[in-house]
Short mmCIF file of the C-alpha atoms (twelve columns), coordinates in Angstrom:
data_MODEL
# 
_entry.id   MODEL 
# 
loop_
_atom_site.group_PDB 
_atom_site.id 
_atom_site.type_symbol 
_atom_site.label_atom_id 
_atom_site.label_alt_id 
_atom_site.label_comp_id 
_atom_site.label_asym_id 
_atom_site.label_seq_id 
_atom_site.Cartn_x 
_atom_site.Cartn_y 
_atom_site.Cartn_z 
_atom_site.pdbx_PDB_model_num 
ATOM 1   C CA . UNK A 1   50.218 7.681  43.918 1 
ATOM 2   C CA . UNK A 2   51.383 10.604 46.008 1 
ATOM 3   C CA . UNK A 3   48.378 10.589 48.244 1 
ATOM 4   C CA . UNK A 4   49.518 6.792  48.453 1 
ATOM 5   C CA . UNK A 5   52.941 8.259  49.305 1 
ATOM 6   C CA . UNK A 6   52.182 10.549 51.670 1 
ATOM 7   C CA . UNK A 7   50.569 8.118  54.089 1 
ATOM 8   C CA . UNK A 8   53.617 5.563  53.664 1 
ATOM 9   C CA . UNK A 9   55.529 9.024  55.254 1 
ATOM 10  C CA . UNK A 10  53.104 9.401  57.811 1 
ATOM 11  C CA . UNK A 11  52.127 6.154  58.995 1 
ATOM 12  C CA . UNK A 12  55.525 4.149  58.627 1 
ATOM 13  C CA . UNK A 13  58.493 6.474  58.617 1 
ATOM 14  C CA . UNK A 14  59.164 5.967  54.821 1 
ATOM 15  C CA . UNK A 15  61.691 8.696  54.310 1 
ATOM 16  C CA . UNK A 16  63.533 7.919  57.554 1 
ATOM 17  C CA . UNK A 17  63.676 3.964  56.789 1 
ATOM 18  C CA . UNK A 18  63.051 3.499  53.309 1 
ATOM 19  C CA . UNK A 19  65.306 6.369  51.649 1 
ATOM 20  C CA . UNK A 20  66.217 3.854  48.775 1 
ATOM 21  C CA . UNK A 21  63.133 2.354  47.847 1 
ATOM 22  C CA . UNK A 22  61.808 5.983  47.998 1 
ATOM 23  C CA . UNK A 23  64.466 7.242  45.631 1 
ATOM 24  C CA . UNK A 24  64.294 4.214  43.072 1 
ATOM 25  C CA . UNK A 25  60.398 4.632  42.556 1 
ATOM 26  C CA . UNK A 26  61.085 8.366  42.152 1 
ATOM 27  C CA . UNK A 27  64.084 8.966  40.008 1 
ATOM 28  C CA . UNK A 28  62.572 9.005  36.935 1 
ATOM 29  C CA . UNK A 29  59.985 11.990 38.242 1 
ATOM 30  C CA . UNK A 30  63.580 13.991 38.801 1 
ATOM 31  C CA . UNK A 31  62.336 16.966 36.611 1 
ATOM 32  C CA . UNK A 32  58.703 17.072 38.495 1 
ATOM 33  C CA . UNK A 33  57.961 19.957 41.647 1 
ATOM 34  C CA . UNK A 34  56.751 16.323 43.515 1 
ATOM 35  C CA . UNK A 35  60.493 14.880 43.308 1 
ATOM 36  C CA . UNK A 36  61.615 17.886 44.739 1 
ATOM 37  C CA . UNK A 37  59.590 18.066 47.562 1 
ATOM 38  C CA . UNK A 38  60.156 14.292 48.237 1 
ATOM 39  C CA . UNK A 39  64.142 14.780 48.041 1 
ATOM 40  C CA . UNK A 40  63.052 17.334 50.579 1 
ATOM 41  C CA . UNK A 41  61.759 15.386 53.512 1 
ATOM 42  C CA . UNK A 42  64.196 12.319 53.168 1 
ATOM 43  C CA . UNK A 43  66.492 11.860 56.204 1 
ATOM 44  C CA . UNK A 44  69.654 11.213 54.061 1 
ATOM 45  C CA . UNK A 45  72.497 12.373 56.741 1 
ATOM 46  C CA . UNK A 46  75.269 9.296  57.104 1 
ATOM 47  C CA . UNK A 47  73.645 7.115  54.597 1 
ATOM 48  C CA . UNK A 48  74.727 6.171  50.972 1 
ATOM 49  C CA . UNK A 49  72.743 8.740  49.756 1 
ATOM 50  C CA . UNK A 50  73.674 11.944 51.704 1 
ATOM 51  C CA . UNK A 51  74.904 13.749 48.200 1 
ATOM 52  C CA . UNK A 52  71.178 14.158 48.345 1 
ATOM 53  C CA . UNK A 53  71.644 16.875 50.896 1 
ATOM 54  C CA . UNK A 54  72.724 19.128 48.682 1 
ATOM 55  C CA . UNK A 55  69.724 18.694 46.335 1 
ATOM 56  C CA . UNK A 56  67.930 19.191 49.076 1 
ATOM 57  C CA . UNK A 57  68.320 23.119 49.555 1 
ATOM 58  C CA . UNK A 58  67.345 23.826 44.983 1 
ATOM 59  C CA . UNK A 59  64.199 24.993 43.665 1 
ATOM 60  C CA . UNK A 60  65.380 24.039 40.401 1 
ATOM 61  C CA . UNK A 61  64.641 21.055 38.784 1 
ATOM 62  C CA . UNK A 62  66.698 18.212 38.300 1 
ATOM 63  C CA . UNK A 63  68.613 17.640 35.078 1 
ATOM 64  C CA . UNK A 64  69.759 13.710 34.321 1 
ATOM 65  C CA . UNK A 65  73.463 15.089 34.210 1 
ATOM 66  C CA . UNK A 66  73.758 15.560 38.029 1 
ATOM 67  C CA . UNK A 67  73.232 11.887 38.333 1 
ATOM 68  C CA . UNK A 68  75.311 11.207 35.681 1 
ATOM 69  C CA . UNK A 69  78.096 13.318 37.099 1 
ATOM 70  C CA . UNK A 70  76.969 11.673 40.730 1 
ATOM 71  C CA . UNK A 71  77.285 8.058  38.758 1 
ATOM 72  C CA . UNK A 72  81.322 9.611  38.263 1 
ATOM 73  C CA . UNK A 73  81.687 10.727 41.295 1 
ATOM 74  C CA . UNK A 74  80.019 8.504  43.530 1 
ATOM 75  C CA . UNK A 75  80.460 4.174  43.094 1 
ATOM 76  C CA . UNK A 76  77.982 3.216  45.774 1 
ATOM 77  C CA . UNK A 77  75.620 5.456  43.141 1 
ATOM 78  C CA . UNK A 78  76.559 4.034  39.945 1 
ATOM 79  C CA . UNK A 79  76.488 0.623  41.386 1 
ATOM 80  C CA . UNK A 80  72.748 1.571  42.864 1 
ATOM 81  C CA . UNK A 81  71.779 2.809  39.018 1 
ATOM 82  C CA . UNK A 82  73.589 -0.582 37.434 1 
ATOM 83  C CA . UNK A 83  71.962 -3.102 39.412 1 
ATOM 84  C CA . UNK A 84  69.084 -1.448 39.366 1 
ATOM 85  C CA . UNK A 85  69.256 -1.537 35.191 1 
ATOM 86  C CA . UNK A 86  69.764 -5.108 35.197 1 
ATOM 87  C CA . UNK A 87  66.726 -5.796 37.812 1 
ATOM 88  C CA . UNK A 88  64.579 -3.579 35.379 1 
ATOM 89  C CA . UNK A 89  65.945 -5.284 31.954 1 
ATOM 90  C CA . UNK A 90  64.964 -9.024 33.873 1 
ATOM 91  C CA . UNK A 91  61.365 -7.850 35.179 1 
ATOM 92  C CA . UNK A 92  58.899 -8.444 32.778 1 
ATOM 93  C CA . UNK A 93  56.803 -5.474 35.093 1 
ATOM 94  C CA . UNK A 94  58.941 -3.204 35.168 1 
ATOM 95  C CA . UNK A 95  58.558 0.603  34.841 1 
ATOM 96  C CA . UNK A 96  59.109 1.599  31.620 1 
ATOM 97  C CA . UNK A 97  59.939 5.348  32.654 1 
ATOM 98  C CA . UNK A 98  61.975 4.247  35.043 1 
ATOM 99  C CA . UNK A 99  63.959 1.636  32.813 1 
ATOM 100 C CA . UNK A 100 64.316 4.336  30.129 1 
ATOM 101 C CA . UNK A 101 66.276 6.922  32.554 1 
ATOM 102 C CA . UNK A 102 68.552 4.564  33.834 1 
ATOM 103 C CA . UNK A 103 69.257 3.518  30.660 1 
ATOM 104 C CA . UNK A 104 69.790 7.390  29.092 1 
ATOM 105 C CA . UNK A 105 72.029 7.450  32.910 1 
ATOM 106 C CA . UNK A 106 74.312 4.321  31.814 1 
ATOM 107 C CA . UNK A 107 74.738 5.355  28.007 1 
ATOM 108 C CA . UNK A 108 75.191 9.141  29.468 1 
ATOM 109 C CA . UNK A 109 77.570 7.699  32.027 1 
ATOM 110 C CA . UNK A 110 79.231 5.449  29.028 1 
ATOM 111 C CA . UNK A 111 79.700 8.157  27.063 1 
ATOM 112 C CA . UNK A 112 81.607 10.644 29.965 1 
ATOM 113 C CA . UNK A 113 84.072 8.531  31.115 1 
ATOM 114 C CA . UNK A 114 87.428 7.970  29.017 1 
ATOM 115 C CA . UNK A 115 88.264 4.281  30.141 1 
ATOM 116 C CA . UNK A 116 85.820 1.339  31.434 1 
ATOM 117 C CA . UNK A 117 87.280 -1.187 33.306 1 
ATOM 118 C CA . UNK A 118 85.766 -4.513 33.069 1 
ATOM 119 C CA . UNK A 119 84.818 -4.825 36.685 1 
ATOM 120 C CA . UNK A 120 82.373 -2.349 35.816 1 
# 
């Protein structure tokens, strides 16, 4: 899959033009040396997703509380990680690993704020 990956980023600009399909077929990987590196080449500056810029400079890995504190923080984010729930609950071929963090991320996310609204 990453050799896969890496000509998608070669041939066709991937991580200039695709920065959200890259992310949502990565996320669950957040903890993996390979999600770092990918966070590393994506052009995020002036998109939804320049908080990523700051993940960007870490060796660390990647705990699921930064995106649950991003989900807080950030609503174009948390709307990102509850449509993308829903899409994954409805698709009978979906990824399980990735269904399984964004689930953890909502119930996570659930469980940090004091009030929901029901807009949410």
């Amino acid at each position: 899959a990453l050799e896969c990956l890496e000509y998608l980023v070669r041939k066709y600009r991937v991580h200039a033009y695709n920065v959200h399909s890259v992310l949502h077929c990565c996320l669950p990987y957040h903890r993996t040396a390979v999600f770092r590196k990918i966070i590393g080449i994506l052009y995020v500056r002036g998109t939804k997703w320049s908080w990523v810029e700051g993940l960007q400079k870490t060796d660390s890995a990647f705990e699921r509380g930064l995106f649950t504190k991003q989900c807080i923080r950030n609503q174009a984010f948390l709307n990102f990680v509850l449509q993308t729930t829903k899409d994954n609950a409805q698709d009978n071929h979906s990824s399980s690993g990735l269904t399984s963090f964004l689930f953890f991320l909502v119930s996570e996310y659930v469980d940090m704020m004091t009030t929901i609204s029901e807009a949410l």
